[in-house]
Short mmCIF file of C-alpha atoms in Angstrom, two decimals:
data_model
loop_
_atom_site.label_atom_id
_atom_site.label_comp_id
_atom_site.label_asym_id
_atom_site.label_seq_id
_atom_site.Cartn_x
_atom_site.Cartn_y
_atom_site.Cartn_z
CA MET A 212 75.08 87.76 -145.86
CA ASN A 213 77.86 85.36 -146.68
CA GLY A 214 79.82 83.76 -143.84
CA GLY A 215 83.52 84.15 -143.26
CA PRO A 216 85.83 87.16 -143.46
CA GLN A 217 85.16 89.55 -146.30
CA GLN A 218 87.51 92.37 -147.10
CA SER A 219 87.02 95.55 -149.03
CA THR A 220 89.15 95.95 -152.12
CA ALA A 221 89.19 99.73 -152.25
CA PRO A 222 91.63 101.10 -154.85
CA GLY A 223 95.08 101.58 -153.36
CA ALA A 224 94.34 99.56 -150.24
CA GLY A 225 97.53 97.54 -149.90
CA PRO A 226 99.50 96.28 -146.93
CA ALA A 227 99.75 99.81 -145.45
CA ALA A 228 96.01 100.00 -144.83
CA LEU A 229 93.85 99.98 -141.73
CA THR A 230 90.40 98.48 -141.23
CA TYR A 231 87.82 101.18 -140.54
CA VAL A 232 84.65 99.91 -138.82
CA TYR A 233 81.38 101.82 -139.13
CA ALA A 234 78.94 99.60 -137.30
CA VAL A 235 77.94 96.17 -136.14
CA VAL A 236 75.09 94.82 -138.27
CA ALA A 237 72.60 91.98 -137.93
CA PRO A 238 72.54 89.44 -140.78
CA SER A 239 69.89 90.24 -143.36
CA PRO A 240 69.04 88.83 -146.82
CA GLY A 241 70.47 90.96 -149.60
CA LEU A 242 72.68 93.03 -147.31
CA ASP A 243 75.79 92.23 -149.35
CA ALA A 244 74.19 93.81 -152.42
CA VAL A 245 73.19 96.89 -150.42
CA VAL A 246 76.67 97.35 -149.00
CA SER A 247 78.32 96.98 -152.39
CA GLY A 248 76.69 100.20 -153.56
CA ILE A 249 77.81 102.31 -150.59
CA ARG A 250 80.86 104.55 -150.42
CA GLY A 251 82.22 105.52 -147.05
CA VAL A 252 84.88 107.81 -145.62
CA ALA A 253 87.21 109.31 -148.20
CA GLY A 254 85.16 107.57 -150.90
CA ALA A 255 86.29 104.11 -149.78
CA ALA A 256 84.28 101.04 -150.73
CA VAL A 257 82.27 99.43 -147.94
CA SER A 258 82.03 95.69 -147.33
CA LEU A 259 81.05 93.23 -144.63
CA LEU A 260 83.47 91.44 -142.35
CA GLY A 261 81.52 88.42 -141.11
CA CYS A 262 82.19 85.66 -138.62
CA PRO A 263 83.14 82.22 -139.98
CA PRO A 264 80.34 79.66 -140.59
CA GLU A 265 81.03 77.79 -137.35
CA ASP A 266 79.81 80.84 -135.40
CA GLY A 267 76.34 80.32 -136.82
CA PRO A 268 74.16 82.07 -139.43
CA ALA A 269 72.89 84.66 -136.95
CA ALA A 270 76.34 85.94 -135.95
CA PRO A 271 76.73 89.73 -136.38
CA ALA A 272 79.16 91.35 -138.80
CA PHE A 273 81.20 94.53 -139.07
CA ALA A 274 80.61 97.02 -141.87
CA ILE A 275 84.11 98.11 -142.86
CA SER A 276 86.33 99.99 -145.28
CA ARG A 277 90.04 99.73 -145.91
CA VAL A 278 91.74 103.11 -145.51
CA PRO A 279 95.37 104.22 -146.05
CA ALA A 280 97.38 103.96 -142.84
CA ASP A 281 99.33 107.17 -143.46
CA ALA A 282 96.07 109.17 -143.57
CA TRP A 283 94.33 107.42 -140.68
CA ASP A 284 96.93 106.53 -138.10
CA GLU A 285 96.99 108.27 -134.73
CA ALA A 286 99.42 110.99 -135.78
CA ALA A 287 97.36 111.88 -138.85
CA LEU A 288 94.07 111.91 -136.96
CA THR A 289 95.42 114.10 -134.18
CA THR A 290 95.97 116.80 -136.79
CA ARG A 291 92.88 116.10 -138.87
CA PHE A 292 90.51 116.25 -135.92
CA GLU A 293 91.46 119.92 -135.59
CA ASP A 294 90.29 120.55 -139.16
CA LEU A 295 86.56 121.21 -138.77
CA GLY A 296 85.92 120.97 -142.50
CA TRP A 297 87.53 117.54 -142.74
CA LEU A 298 85.80 116.41 -139.55
CA GLU A 299 82.36 117.42 -140.82
CA THR A 300 82.88 115.77 -144.21
CA THR A 301 84.15 112.56 -142.63
CA ALA A 302 81.41 112.46 -140.01
CA ARG A 303 78.75 112.89 -142.69
CA ALA A 304 80.26 110.08 -144.75
CA HIS A 305 80.35 107.85 -141.67
CA ASP A 306 76.72 108.70 -140.96
CA ARG A 307 75.62 108.04 -144.55
CA VAL A 308 76.94 104.49 -144.32
CA ILE A 309 75.13 103.87 -141.06
CA GLN A 310 71.84 105.35 -142.27
CA ALA A 311 72.02 103.24 -145.45
CA LEU A 312 72.60 100.12 -143.37
CA ALA A 313 69.83 101.03 -140.93
CA ALA A 314 67.34 101.14 -143.81
CA HIS A 315 67.90 97.40 -144.35
CA THR A 316 68.89 95.86 -141.02
CA THR A 317 69.49 96.52 -137.35
CA VAL A 318 72.73 98.40 -136.66
CA LEU A 319 74.93 99.31 -133.74
CA PRO A 320 76.76 102.47 -134.86
CA LEU A 321 80.38 102.74 -133.74
CA ARG A 322 82.42 105.84 -133.13
CA LEU A 323 83.98 107.89 -135.86
CA ALA A 324 87.44 106.48 -136.64
CA THR A 325 87.08 103.08 -135.02
CA LEU A 326 90.15 101.47 -136.57
CA TYR A 327 91.96 98.13 -136.49
CA GLN A 328 95.41 97.38 -137.79
CA ASP A 329 94.03 94.74 -140.14
CA GLY A 330 91.02 92.58 -140.84
CA ASP A 331 92.26 89.73 -138.66
CA ARG A 332 92.32 91.92 -135.57
CA ALA A 333 88.92 93.37 -136.40
CA LEU A 334 87.52 89.86 -136.84
CA ALA A 335 89.02 88.76 -133.53
CA ALA A 336 87.30 91.66 -131.76
CA LEU A 337 84.01 90.87 -133.49
CA ARG A 338 84.13 87.21 -132.50
CA ALA A 339 85.16 87.99 -128.93
CA GLN A 340 82.07 90.18 -128.47
CA ARG A 341 79.61 88.48 -130.79
CA GLU A 342 77.28 87.39 -127.96
CA ASP A 343 77.11 90.89 -126.50
CA PHE A 344 76.64 92.39 -129.96
CA ALA A 345 73.90 89.87 -130.76
CA ASP A 346 72.08 90.72 -127.51
CA ARG A 347 72.23 94.43 -128.21
CA LEU A 348 71.09 94.01 -131.79
CA ALA A 349 68.16 91.92 -130.58
CA ARG A 350 67.18 94.70 -128.17
CA LEU A 351 67.27 97.29 -130.94
CA ALA A 352 65.51 95.20 -133.58
CA GLY A 353 62.27 96.83 -134.64
CA HIS A 354 63.15 100.10 -132.88
CA THR A 355 64.35 103.48 -134.11
CA GLU A 356 65.79 106.53 -132.40
CA TYR A 357 63.88 109.81 -132.23
CA GLY A 358 65.00 113.08 -130.72
CA VAL A 359 62.84 115.42 -128.65
CA LYS A 360 64.05 118.96 -128.04
CA VAL A 361 62.27 121.63 -126.07
CA TYR A 362 63.17 125.30 -126.49
CA LEU A 363 62.16 128.28 -124.41
CA ARG A 364 60.75 130.73 -126.93
CA PRO A 365 62.85 133.90 -127.12
CA ASP A 366 59.72 136.06 -126.72
CA ALA A 367 58.35 134.15 -123.74
CA HIS A 368 57.59 136.99 -121.31
CA ALA A 369 61.14 138.23 -121.58
CA PRO A 370 62.74 141.62 -122.18
CA ALA A 371 63.83 142.30 -125.74
CA PRO A 372 67.12 140.55 -126.59
CA GLY A 373 70.15 142.50 -125.42
CA THR A 374 68.19 144.94 -123.27
CA GLU A 375 69.12 145.69 -119.69
CA PRO A 376 67.63 148.05 -117.16
CA THR A 377 69.28 151.45 -117.63
CA ALA A 378 71.11 152.94 -114.71
CA PRO A 379 70.26 156.54 -113.79
CA ALA A 380 72.61 158.97 -115.51
CA GLY A 381 73.02 161.21 -112.51
CA PRO A 382 71.26 163.73 -110.30
CA GLY A 383 67.85 164.65 -111.63
CA SER A 384 67.57 161.58 -113.84
CA GLY A 385 66.11 159.24 -111.15
CA PRO A 386 62.48 158.73 -110.17
CA ASP A 387 60.16 161.48 -109.10
CA PRO A 388 61.13 162.67 -105.58
CA ALA A 389 57.62 161.83 -104.42
CA SER A 390 57.94 158.15 -105.40
CA PRO A 391 59.04 155.39 -102.98
CA ALA A 392 62.13 154.76 -105.10
CA ALA A 393 63.50 158.23 -104.42
CA SER A 394 65.64 157.23 -101.45
CA GLY A 395 68.67 156.87 -103.70
CA PRO A 396 69.54 157.52 -107.35
CA GLY A 397 70.46 153.86 -108.00
CA ARG A 398 67.68 152.14 -106.12
CA ALA A 399 65.23 151.98 -109.02
CA TYR A 400 67.94 150.53 -111.24
CA LEU A 401 68.80 147.81 -108.72
CA GLN A 402 65.15 146.97 -108.21
CA ALA A 403 64.68 146.65 -111.96
CA ARG A 404 67.66 144.32 -112.27
CA ARG A 405 66.39 142.19 -109.39
CA ALA A 406 62.95 141.98 -110.96
CA ASP A 407 64.46 141.01 -114.32
CA ARG A 408 66.57 138.26 -112.72
CA THR A 409 63.56 136.91 -110.85
CA ALA A 410 61.51 136.89 -114.06
CA ARG A 411 64.23 134.99 -115.91
CA GLU A 412 64.46 132.41 -113.11
CA ASP A 413 60.68 131.97 -113.19
CA ARG A 414 60.79 131.44 -116.97
CA TRP A 415 63.45 128.77 -116.65
CA ARG A 416 61.63 127.02 -113.82
CA GLN A 417 58.39 126.97 -115.79
CA ALA A 418 60.21 125.80 -118.92
CA GLY A 419 61.86 123.00 -116.94
CA GLN A 420 58.47 121.88 -115.64
CA ALA A 421 57.08 121.94 -119.16
CA ALA A 422 60.04 119.91 -120.42
CA GLU A 423 59.50 117.27 -117.73
CA ARG A 424 55.84 117.04 -118.68
CA ILE A 425 56.78 116.46 -122.30
CA ALA A 426 59.47 113.92 -121.38
CA ALA A 427 57.02 111.99 -119.19
CA ALA A 428 54.59 111.74 -122.10
CA ALA A 429 57.33 110.61 -124.50
CA ILE A 430 58.73 107.84 -122.32
CA ARG A 431 55.34 106.13 -122.10
CA HIS A 432 55.76 105.16 -125.75
CA ALA A 433 59.51 104.44 -125.72
CA ALA A 434 61.69 101.48 -124.79
CA GLY A 435 64.51 103.69 -123.54
CA VAL A 436 65.71 107.26 -123.18
CA VAL A 437 69.10 108.99 -123.14
CA ARG A 438 69.28 112.52 -121.79
CA HIS A 439 71.83 114.58 -123.68
CA PRO A 440 73.07 117.91 -122.29
CA ALA A 441 71.05 120.93 -123.36
CA GLN A 442 72.60 122.58 -126.39
CA THR A 443 74.34 125.91 -125.98
CA GLY A 444 76.64 128.23 -127.91
CA PRO A 445 76.85 127.84 -131.69
CA LEU A 446 74.28 125.01 -131.65
CA THR A 447 71.56 127.48 -130.67
CA SER A 448 70.48 130.88 -131.91
CA ALA A 449 68.34 133.81 -130.84
CA GLU A 450 65.67 132.65 -133.28
CA THR A 451 65.38 129.10 -131.90
CA GLY A 452 65.43 130.08 -128.24
CA GLU A 453 67.18 128.45 -125.30
CA ASN A 454 67.34 124.65 -125.32
CA VAL A 455 65.97 123.14 -122.08
CA LEU A 456 65.51 119.49 -123.11
CA ASN A 457 67.58 117.38 -125.52
CA ASP A 458 66.50 113.74 -125.21
CA ALA A 459 66.84 110.68 -127.43
CA TYR A 460 64.17 107.97 -127.31
CA LEU A 461 64.27 104.41 -128.56
CA VAL A 462 60.82 103.88 -130.06
CA ARG A 463 59.28 100.68 -131.35
CA ASN A 464 58.41 101.11 -135.01
CA ASP A 465 54.73 100.41 -134.47
CA GLU A 466 54.61 103.01 -131.66
CA VAL A 467 55.96 105.95 -133.65
CA GLY A 468 52.55 107.47 -134.35
CA ALA A 469 51.50 107.25 -130.71
CA PHE A 470 54.87 108.63 -129.61
CA ARG A 471 54.61 111.69 -131.82
CA ALA A 472 50.99 112.29 -130.83
CA ALA A 473 51.81 112.06 -127.11
CA VAL A 474 54.64 114.58 -127.41
CA ARG A 475 52.47 116.94 -129.44
CA GLU A 476 49.57 116.73 -126.97
CA ALA A 477 51.88 117.26 -123.98
CA GLY A 478 53.06 120.49 -125.57
CA GLU A 479 49.58 121.91 -126.05
CA ARG A 480 48.72 124.89 -123.87
CA LEU A 481 52.42 125.53 -123.30
CA PRO A 482 52.85 128.74 -125.29
CA ASP A 483 56.26 129.60 -123.88
CA VAL A 484 58.05 126.54 -125.27
CA ARG A 485 58.65 125.10 -128.72
CA ILE A 486 58.93 121.35 -129.30
CA GLU A 487 60.99 119.73 -132.04
CA VAL A 488 60.76 115.99 -132.78
CA THR A 489 63.51 114.66 -135.06
CA GLY A 490 64.10 111.28 -136.64
CA PRO A 491 64.02 108.53 -137.52
CA TRP A 492 67.72 108.01 -136.81
CA ALA A 493 69.97 105.04 -136.46
CA PRO A 494 70.28 104.31 -132.72
CA TYR A 495 73.46 106.27 -132.04
CA SER A 496 72.42 107.14 -128.50
CA PHE A 497 71.83 103.48 -127.65
CA ALA A 498 74.89 101.99 -129.34
CA VAL A 499 77.86 100.25 -127.81
CA PRO A 500 81.29 101.84 -127.29
CA PRO A 501 84.08 100.93 -129.72
CA PRO A 502 85.02 97.23 -129.48
CA ARG A 503 87.58 96.54 -126.79
CA ALA A 504 89.66 99.02 -124.88
CA THR A 505 92.87 100.49 -126.18
CA ALA A 506 94.92 98.38 -123.79
CA ASP A 507 93.37 95.14 -125.06
CA ARG A 508 94.30 95.87 -128.64
CA ALA A 509 97.69 97.34 -127.78
CA GLU A 510 98.58 94.04 -126.10
CA ALA A 511 97.72 92.18 -129.29
CA ASP A 512 99.90 94.54 -131.29
CA THR A 513 103.12 94.20 -129.30
CA ASP A 514 104.72 92.35 -132.19
CA THR A 515 104.50 95.41 -134.42
CA ASP A 516 106.46 98.59 -134.47
CA THR A 517 105.21 101.58 -132.49
CA SER A 518 104.08 103.63 -135.46
CA THR A 519 101.59 101.00 -136.62
CA SER A 520 100.45 99.61 -133.30
CA THR A 521 99.45 103.01 -131.98
CA SER A 522 97.15 103.49 -134.95
CA THR A 523 94.84 100.83 -133.61
CA SER A 524 94.06 102.94 -130.54
CA THR A 525 92.63 105.91 -132.38
CA SER A 526 89.05 104.82 -131.84
CA THR A 527 89.34 105.45 -128.13
CA SER A 528 92.16 107.93 -127.73
CA THR A 529 91.45 110.45 -130.45
CA SER A 530 88.06 109.69 -131.96
CA THR A 531 84.97 111.77 -131.44
CA SER A 532 81.53 110.30 -131.17
CA THR A 533 79.51 110.42 -134.34
CA SER A 534 76.00 110.72 -133.05
CA SER A 535 72.91 111.45 -134.97
CA ASP A 536 73.66 115.03 -134.02
CA THR A 537 76.44 115.10 -136.61
CA GLY A 538 74.95 116.42 -139.79
CA ALA A 539 71.55 115.20 -138.74
CA ARG A 540 70.35 115.34 -135.19
CA THR A 541 71.73 118.60 -133.73
#
């Protein structure tokens, strides 16, 4: 990687352009050639923005694109982030860049729409945090992220989907008068509902215990773990079952086989749950937040007009996190 600032020359990127940052990357031989063949968000060319030579050959760099300000400032993104089609396309493009980089060097993925007003401000942020970035890159070197999800099988000792105990229709439709449940027409119905609720609680408790067993096996072969919320709603379906564990693990590359085997063995003799191991992914779950807070960059931008200075805050005020769940790890 060459030292000193390097700017993308994407077609149409003139003065009214912002610097879009995908990730922090560790220096690696041949990385410039790799980056030159990548296209990022909106088809923009990708390049490296490196520290000057006096910062040393091991200083990290930003992977960047130059994007039109009128399409990427805060006002534009506020509207675009409500367009799910645009958001998915952009998030996938962001992720493609990071995955391509991760195949050749250690990366710290940044949030979708991490933007700076220009390359000088981006470089200033990079240099201000280069020691922290270098430490984090060193921690992640030789490691990859893997996801472990545990689902409660939909047929795990449960009533058929959508079924509920049926209330008695009226006199004569309840239990046999000789049975213990004959003291009231609704008693059998209430008992059935109570039994169903108890059974569901038992299933969840057992599934939670199974998930903890699997997680304990996984962490023995991992350098770190991040526990994401269990997935619900449109991210799940009746076919996959209910998600009870959604963890991300940072695994050393030479431990991947042992990690997968440990998770698989921990799930044996657990017929009521299904285990899904995903990866390898770039370490989204273990990455840093966007460089600097909004207030820090806003202070640096006080010499500009409001419409351009506010665009530099989009990475924290309006961006959404691009994790490996976007288009990949869901």
